[in-house]
Short mmCIF file of C-alpha atoms and ligand atoms in Angstrom, two decimals:
data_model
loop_
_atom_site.label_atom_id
_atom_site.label_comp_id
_atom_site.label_asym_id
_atom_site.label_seq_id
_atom_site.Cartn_x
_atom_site.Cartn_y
_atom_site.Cartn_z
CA UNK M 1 -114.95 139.84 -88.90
CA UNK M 2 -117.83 137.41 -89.99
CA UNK M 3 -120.94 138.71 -88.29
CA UNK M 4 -124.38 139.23 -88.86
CA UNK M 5 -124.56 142.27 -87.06
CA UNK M 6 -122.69 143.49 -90.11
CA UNK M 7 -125.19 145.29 -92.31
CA UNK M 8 -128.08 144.57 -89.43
CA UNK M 9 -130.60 147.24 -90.06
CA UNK M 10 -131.95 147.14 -86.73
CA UNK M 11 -128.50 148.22 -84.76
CA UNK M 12 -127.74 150.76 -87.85
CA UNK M 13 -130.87 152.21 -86.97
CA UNK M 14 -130.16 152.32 -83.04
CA UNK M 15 -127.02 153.75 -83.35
CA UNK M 16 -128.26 156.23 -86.41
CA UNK M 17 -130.53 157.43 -83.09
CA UNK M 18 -127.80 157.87 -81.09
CA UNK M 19 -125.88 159.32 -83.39
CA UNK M 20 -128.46 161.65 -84.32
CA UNK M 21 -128.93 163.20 -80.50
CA UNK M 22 -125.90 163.24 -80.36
CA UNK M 23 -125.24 165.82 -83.12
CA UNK M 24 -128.22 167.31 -83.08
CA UNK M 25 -126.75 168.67 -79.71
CA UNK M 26 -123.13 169.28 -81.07
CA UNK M 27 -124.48 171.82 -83.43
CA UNK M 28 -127.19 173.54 -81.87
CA UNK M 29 -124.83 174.57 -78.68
CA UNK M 30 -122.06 175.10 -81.61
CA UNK M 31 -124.02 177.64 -83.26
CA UNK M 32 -124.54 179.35 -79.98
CA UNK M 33 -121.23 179.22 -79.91
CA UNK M 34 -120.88 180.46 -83.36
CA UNK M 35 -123.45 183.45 -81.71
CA UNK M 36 -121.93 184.36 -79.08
CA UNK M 37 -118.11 185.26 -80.63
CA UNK M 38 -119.32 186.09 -84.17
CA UNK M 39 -122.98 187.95 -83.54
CA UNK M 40 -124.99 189.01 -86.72
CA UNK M 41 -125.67 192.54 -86.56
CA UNK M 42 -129.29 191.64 -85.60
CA UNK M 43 -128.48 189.77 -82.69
CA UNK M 44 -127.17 190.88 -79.67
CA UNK M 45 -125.57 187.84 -77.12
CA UNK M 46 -127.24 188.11 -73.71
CA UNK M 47 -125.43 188.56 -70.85
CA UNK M 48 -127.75 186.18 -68.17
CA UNK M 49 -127.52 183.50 -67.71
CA UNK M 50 -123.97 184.01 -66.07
CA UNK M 51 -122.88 180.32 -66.85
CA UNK M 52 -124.80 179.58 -70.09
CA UNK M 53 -121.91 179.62 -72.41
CA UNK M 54 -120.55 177.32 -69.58
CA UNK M 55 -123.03 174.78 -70.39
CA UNK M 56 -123.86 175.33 -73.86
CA UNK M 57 -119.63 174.57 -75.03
CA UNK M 58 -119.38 172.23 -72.07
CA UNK M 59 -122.10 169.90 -73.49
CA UNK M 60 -120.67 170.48 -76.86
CA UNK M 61 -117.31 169.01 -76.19
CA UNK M 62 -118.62 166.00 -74.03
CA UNK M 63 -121.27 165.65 -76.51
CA UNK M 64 -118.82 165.25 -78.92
CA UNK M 65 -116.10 163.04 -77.96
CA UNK M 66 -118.98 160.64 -76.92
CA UNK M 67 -120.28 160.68 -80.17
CA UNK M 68 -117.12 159.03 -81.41
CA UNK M 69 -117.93 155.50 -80.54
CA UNK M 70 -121.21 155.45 -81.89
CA UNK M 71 -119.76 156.57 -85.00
CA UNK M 72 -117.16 153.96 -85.18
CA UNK M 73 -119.83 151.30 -84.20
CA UNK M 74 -122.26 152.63 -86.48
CA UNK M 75 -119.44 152.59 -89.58
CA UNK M 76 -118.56 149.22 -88.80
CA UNK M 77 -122.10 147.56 -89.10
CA UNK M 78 -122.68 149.40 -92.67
CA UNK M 79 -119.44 149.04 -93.55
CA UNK M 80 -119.85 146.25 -96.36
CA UNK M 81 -123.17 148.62 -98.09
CA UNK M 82 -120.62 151.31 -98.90
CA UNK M 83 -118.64 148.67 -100.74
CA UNK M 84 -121.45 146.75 -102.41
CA UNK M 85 -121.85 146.25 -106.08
CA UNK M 86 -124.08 147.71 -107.55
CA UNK M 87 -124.04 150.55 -105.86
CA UNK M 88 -127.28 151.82 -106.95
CA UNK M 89 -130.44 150.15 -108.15
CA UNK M 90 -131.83 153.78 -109.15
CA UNK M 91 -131.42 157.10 -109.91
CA UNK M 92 -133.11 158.24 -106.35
CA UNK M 93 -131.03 155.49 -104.74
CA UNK M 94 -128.00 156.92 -106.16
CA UNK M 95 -128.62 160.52 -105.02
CA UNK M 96 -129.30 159.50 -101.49
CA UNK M 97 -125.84 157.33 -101.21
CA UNK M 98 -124.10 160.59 -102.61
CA UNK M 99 -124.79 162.16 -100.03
CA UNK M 100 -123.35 159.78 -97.85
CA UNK M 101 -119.90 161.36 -98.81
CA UNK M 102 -120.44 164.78 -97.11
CA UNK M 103 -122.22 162.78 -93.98
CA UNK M 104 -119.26 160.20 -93.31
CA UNK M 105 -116.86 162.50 -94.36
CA UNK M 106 -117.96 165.73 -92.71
CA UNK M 107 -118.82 163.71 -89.60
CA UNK M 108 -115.28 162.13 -89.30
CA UNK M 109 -113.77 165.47 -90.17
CA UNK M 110 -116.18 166.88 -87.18
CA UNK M 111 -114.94 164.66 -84.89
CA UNK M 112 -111.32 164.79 -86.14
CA UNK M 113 -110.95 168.38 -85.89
CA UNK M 114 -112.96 169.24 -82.56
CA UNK M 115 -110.53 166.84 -81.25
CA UNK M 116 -107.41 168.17 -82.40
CA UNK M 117 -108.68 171.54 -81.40
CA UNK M 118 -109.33 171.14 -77.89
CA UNK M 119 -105.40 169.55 -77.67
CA UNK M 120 -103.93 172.39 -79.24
CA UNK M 121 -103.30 170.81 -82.30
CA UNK M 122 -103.87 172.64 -85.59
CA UNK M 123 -102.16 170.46 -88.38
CA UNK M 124 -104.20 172.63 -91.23
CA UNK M 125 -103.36 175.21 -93.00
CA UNK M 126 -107.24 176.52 -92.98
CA UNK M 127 -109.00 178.34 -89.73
CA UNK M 128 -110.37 175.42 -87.47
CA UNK M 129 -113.43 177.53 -86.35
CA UNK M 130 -114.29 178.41 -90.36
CA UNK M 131 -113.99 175.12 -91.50
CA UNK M 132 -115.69 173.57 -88.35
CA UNK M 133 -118.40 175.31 -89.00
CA UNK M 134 -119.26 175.42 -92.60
CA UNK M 135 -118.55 171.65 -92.34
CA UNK M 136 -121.04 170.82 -89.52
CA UNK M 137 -124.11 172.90 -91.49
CA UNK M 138 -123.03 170.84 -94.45
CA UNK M 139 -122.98 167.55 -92.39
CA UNK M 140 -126.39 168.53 -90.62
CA UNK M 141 -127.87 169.10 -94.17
CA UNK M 142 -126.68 165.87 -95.09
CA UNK M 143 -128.01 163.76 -92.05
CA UNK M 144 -131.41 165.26 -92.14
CA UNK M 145 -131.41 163.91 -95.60
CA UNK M 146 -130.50 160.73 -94.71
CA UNK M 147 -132.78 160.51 -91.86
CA UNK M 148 -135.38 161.28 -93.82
CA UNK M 149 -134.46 158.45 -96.37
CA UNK M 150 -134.18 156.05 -94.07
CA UNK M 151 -137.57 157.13 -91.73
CA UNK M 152 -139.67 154.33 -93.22
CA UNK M 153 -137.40 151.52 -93.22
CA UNK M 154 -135.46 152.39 -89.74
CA UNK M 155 -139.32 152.42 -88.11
CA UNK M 156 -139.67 148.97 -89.64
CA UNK M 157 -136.39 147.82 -88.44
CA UNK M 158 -136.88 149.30 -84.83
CA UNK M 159 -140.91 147.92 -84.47
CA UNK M 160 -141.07 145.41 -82.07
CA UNK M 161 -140.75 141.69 -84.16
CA UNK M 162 -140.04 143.92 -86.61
CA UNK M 163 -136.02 142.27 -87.25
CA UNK M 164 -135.32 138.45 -86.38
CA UNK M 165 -133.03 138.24 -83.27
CA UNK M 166 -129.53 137.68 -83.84
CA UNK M 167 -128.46 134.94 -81.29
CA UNK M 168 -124.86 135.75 -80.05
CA UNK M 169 -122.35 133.46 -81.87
CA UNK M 170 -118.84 132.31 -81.47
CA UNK M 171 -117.90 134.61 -84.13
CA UNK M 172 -120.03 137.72 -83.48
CA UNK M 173 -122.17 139.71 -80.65
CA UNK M 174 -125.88 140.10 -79.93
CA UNK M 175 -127.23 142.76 -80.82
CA UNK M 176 -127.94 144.17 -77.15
CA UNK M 177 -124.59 143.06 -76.49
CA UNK M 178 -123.14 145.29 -79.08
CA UNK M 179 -125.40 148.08 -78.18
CA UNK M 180 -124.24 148.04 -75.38
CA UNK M 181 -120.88 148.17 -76.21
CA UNK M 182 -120.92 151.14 -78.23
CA UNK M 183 -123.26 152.96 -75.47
CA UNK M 184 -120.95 152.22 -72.90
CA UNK M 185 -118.03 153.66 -74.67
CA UNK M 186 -119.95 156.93 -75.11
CA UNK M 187 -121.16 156.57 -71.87
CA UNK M 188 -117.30 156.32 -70.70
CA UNK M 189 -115.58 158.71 -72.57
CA UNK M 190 -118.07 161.52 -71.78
CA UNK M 191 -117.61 160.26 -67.86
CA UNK M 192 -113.89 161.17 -68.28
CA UNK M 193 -114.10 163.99 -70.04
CA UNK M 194 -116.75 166.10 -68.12
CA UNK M 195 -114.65 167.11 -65.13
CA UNK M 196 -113.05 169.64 -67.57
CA UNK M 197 -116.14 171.22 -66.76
CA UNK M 198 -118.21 169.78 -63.99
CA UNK M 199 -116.52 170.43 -60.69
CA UNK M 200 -117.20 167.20 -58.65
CA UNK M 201 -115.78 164.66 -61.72
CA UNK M 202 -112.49 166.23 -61.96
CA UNK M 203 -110.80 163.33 -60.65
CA UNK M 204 -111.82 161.26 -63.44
CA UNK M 205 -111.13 163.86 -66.11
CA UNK M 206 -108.42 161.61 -67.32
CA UNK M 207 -109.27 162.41 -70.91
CA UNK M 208 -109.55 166.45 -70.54
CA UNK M 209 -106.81 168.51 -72.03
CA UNK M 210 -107.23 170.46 -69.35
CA UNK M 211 -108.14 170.01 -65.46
CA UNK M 212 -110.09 173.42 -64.03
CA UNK M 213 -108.06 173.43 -60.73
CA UNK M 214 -104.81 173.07 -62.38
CA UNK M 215 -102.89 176.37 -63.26
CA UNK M 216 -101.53 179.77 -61.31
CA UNK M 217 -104.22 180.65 -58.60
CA UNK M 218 -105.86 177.15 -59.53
CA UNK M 219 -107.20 177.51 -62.31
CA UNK M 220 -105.89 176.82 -66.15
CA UNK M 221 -104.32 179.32 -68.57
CA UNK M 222 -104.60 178.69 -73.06
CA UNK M 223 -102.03 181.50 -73.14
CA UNK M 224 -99.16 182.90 -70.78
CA UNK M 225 -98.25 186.37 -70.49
CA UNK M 226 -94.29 185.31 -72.02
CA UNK M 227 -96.25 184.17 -75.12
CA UNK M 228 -98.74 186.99 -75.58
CA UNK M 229 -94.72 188.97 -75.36
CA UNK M 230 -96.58 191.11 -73.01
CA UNK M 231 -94.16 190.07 -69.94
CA UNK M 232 -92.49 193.72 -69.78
CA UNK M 233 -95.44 195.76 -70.91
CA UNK M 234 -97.73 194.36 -68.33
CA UNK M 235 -95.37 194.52 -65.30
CA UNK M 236 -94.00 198.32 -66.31
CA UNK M 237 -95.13 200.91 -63.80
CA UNK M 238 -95.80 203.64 -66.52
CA UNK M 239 -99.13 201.29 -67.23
CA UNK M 240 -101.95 203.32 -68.03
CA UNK M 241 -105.72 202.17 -68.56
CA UNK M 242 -106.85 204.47 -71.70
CA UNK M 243 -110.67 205.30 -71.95
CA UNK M 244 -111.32 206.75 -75.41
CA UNK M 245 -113.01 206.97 -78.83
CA UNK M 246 -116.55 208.64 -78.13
CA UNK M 247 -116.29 210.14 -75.02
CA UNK M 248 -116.93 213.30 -73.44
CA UNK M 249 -113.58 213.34 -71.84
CA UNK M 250 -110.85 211.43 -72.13
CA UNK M 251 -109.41 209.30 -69.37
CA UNK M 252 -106.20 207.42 -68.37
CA UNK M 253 -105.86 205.39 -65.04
CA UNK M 254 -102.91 203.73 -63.40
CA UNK M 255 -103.15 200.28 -61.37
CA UNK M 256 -103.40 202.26 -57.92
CA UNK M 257 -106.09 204.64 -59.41
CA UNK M 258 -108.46 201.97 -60.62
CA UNK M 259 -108.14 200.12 -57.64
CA UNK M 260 -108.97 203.64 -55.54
CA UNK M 261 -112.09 203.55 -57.44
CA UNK M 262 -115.23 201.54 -55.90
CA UNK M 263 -114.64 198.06 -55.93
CA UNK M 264 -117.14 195.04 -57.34
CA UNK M 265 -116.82 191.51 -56.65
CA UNK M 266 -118.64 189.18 -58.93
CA UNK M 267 -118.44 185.16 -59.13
CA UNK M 268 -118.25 184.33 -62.37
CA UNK M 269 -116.74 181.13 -64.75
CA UNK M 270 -114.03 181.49 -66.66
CA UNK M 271 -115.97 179.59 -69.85
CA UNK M 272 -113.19 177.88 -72.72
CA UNK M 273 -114.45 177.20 -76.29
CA UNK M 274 -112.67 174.45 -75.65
CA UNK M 275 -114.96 172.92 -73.32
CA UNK M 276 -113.37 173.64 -69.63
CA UNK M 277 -114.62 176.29 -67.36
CA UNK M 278 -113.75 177.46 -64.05
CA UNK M 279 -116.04 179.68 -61.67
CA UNK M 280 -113.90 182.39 -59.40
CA UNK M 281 -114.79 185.23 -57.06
CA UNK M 282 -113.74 188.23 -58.86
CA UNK M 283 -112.76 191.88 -57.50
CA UNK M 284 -112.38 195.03 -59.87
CA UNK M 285 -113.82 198.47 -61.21
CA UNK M 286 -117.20 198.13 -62.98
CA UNK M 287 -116.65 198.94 -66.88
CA UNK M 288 -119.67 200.73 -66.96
CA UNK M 289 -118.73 202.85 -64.14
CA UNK M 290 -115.34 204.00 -66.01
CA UNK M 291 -117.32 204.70 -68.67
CA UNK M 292 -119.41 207.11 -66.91
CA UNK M 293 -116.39 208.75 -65.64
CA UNK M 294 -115.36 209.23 -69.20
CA UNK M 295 -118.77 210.52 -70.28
CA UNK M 296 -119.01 207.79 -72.45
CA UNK M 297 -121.64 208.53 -75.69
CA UNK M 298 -121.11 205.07 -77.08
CA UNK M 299 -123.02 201.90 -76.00
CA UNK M 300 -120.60 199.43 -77.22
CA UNK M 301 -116.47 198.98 -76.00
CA UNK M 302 -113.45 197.14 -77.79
CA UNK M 303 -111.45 196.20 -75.42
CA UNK M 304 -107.51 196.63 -76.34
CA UNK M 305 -105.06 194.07 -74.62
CA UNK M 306 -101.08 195.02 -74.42
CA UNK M 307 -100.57 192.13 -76.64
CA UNK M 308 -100.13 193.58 -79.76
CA UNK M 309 -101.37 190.69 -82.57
CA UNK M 310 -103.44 187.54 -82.43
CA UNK M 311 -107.02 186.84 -82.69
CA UNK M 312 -107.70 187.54 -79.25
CA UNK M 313 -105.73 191.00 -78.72
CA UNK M 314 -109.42 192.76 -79.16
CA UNK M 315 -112.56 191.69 -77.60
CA UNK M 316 -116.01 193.79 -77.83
CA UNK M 317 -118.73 194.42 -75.88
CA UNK M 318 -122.30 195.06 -76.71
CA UNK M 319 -124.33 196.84 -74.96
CA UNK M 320 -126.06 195.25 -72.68
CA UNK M 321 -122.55 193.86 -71.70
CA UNK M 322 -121.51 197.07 -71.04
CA UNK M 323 -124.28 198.18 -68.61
CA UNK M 324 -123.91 194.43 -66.73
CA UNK M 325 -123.08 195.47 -63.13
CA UNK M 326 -120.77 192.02 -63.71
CA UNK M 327 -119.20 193.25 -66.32
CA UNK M 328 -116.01 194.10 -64.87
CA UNK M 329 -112.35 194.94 -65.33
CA UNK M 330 -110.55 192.53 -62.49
CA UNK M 331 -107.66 193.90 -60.17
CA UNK M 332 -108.05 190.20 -58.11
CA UNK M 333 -108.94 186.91 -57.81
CA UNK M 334 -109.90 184.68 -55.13
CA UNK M 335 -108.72 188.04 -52.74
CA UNK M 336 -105.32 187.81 -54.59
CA UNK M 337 -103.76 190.25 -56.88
CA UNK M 338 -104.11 188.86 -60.87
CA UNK M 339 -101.36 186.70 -61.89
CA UNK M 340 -99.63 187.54 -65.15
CA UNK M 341 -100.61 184.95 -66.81
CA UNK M 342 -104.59 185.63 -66.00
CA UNK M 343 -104.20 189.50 -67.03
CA UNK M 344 -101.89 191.47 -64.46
CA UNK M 345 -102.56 194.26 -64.40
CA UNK M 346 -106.30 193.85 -64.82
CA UNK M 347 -108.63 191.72 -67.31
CA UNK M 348 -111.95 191.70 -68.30
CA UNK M 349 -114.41 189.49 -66.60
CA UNK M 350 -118.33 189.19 -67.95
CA UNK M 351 -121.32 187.33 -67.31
CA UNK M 352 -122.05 184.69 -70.22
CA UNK M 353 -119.02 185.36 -72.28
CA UNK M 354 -116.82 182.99 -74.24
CA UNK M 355 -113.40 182.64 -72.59
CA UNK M 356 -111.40 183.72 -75.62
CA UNK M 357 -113.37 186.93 -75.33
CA UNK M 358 -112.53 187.80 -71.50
CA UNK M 359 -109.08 189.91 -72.97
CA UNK M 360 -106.16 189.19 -70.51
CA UNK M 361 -103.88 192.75 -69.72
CA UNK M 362 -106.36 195.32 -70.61
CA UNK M 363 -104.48 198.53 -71.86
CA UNK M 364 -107.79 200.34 -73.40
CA UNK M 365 -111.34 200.54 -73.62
CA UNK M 366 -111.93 202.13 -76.94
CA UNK M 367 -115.84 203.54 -76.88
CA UNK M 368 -117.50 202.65 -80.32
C1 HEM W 1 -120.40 165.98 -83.67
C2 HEM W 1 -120.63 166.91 -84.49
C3 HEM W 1 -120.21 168.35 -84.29
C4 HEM W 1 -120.86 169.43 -84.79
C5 HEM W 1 -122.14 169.39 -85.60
C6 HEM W 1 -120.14 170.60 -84.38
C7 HEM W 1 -120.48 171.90 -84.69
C8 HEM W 1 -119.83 173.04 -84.28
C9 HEM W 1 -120.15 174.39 -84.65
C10 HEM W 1 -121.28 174.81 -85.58
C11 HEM W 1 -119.28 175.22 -84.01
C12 HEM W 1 -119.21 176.74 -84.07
C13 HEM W 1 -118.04 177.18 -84.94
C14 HEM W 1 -117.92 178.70 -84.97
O1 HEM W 1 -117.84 179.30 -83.90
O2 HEM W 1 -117.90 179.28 -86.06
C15 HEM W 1 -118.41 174.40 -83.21
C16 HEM W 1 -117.37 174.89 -82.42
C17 HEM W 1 -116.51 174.10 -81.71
N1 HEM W 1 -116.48 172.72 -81.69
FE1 HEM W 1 -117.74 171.49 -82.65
N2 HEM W 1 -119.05 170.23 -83.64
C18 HEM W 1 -119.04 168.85 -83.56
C19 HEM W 1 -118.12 168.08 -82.90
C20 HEM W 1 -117.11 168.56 -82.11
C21 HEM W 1 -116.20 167.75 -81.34
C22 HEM W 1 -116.17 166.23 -81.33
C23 HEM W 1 -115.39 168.59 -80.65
C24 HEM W 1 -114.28 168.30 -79.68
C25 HEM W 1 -113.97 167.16 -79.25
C26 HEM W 1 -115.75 169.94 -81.01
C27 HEM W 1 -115.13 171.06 -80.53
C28 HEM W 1 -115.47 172.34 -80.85
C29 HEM W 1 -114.80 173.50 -80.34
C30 HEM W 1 -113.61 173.52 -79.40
C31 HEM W 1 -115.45 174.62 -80.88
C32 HEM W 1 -115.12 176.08 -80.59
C33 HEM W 1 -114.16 176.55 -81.63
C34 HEM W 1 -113.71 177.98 -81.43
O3 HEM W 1 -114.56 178.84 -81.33
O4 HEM W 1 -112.51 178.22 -81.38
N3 HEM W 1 -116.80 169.88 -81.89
N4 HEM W 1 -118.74 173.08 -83.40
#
């Protein structure tokens, strides 16, 4: 396409803005992501707000699907620089268009993989989550650098007179007009994609993998009990709730003895790393109050599931997650006995935690 928006330094530097936001958000509420399921051992993840994590991986996947136009935009007006000849004037010009390879490239593979991710697709042979997020520090590295290369000559561009108008042609766009295109896009995509995660757009959430009314007991479910192969196990009556590791006493509880205990009810979101949440009125023993029964010595649980492999079979909880009076193991939701897909006979439910971390068909609370 002839146009002279092509290599315009004036939209490149709009959209590099845009762009810029855009990720700057992506990875700041992806490390707290990063945080909150992987802690350092000098960190402990907080258990208030309740609906943080909600927000924080919420943004993050709007965030980033909205980034993709701008990125598409923004590759199409610099398009012909990559491909100019030659490709460096200097040595310090040559440095700074290396590290266009890691930016382009670790930006589309940003984009690329979140996406496939929150479908369910995993084409690699590598762990998304490792390679996600080694590849958005180096991308981050690589953008501040170019930001900072391009500071002087992007305020030029943006100063007011500072770049001759482009006058919209048969052939090509203004520049507002193209702007605008590319911000509308954004603008559009993130519009159907937040009601994975915002209540009142749901309707529109034509572009979520998931809807968070949609599912047994209305809301959604990543994995069912017949694929965790915990179908029999969960459903057999000779279930027993183990309380162990460093304890004072030992403890095992059926179904119809943790429910004889006192009861809590707590309203809390079910929070994806993939971006949709769901808030439900939960019912169930207080973990911290089991513990106490068990003389517990320990400040921080693993929690044991009945399914026996996976990533997500284990789950712990610090300490202040522990003491939570939210922090609970849930008989019911919504005044219904669990479904076995959401953790029959009982699942932990906690304030602030990541959704892959709120283990489905709790068999054991192992005291660390
Ligand atoms: C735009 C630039 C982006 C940056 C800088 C970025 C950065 C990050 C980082 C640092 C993490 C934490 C990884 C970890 O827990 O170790 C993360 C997680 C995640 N990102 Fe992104 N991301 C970007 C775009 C996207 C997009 C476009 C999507 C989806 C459409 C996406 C979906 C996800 C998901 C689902 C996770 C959670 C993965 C998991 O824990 O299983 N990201 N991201």
């Amino acid at each position: 396409v002839r146009s002279r928006l092509r290599g315009d330094e004036r939209t490149a530097a709009s959209l590099g803005i845009a762009i810029g936001v855009a990720f700057a958000l992506c990875f700041i509420t992806g490390v707290v992501s990063h945080l909150a399921q992987s802690p350092p051992s000098w960190f402990t993840w907080p258990t208030r707000p309740a609906g943080l994590y909600r927000v924080t991986q919420g943004v993050h996947v709007v965030v980033g699907i909205a980034a993709i136009p701008l990125v598409l935009a923004k590759l199409w007006v610099v398009f012909l620089k990559f491909v100019r000849w030659p490709p460096a004037r200097s040595v310090a010009e040559a440095l700074e268009r290396v590290t266009l390879v890691p930016l382009v490239g670790g930006g589309l593979f940003l984009l690329g993989s979140g996406l496939a991710n929150i479908n369910g697709w995993y084409p690699w042979p590598f762990s998304f989550r490792l390679a996600h997020y080694w590849v958005a520090w180096i991308t981050v590295g690589a953008l501040t650098t170019h930001v900072i290369a391009k500071w002087v000559a992007a305020r030029e561009a943006l100063r007011p007179g500072g770049a001759a108008p482009i006058a919209p042609t048969a052939e090509g766009w203004s520049r507002r007009g193209f702007l605008g295109l590319a911000l509308g896009a954004s603008g559009l995509l993130a519009l159907l994609t937040a009601g994975q995660t915002v209540g009142p757009l749901e309707r529109l959430a034509v572009l979520a993998p998931r809807r968070p009314s949609v599912g047994p007991q209305g809301f959604p479910v990543n994995r069912t009990a017949a694929e965790a192969a915990v179908r029999r196990t969960a459903r057999d009556p000779g279930y027993r709730l183990t309380v162990d590791g460093n304890v004072a006493s030992e403890r095992r509880f059926s179904r119809a003895e943790l429910q004889a205990q006192p009861q809590h009810e707590a309203v809390l979101p079910i929070a994806c790393v993939e971006g949709w949440s769901a808030s439900r009125r939960w019912r169930g023993v207080r973990v911290r109050d089991l513990l106490a029964l068990a003389g517990a010595a320990g400040t921080e649980v693993r929690v044991h599931s009945l399914q026996r492999a996976g990533a997500f079979s284990t789950s712990v909880l610090n300490r202040w997650q522990t003491t939570d009076p939210d922090t609970l193991l849930a008989l019911e939701v919504d005044g219904e006995v669990l479904h076995l897909d959401h953790g029959y006979p009982i699942r932990l439910i906690g304030p602030n935690r990541p959704g892959v971390h709120q283990t489905k068909w709790v068999s054991r609370l192992e005291v660390l």
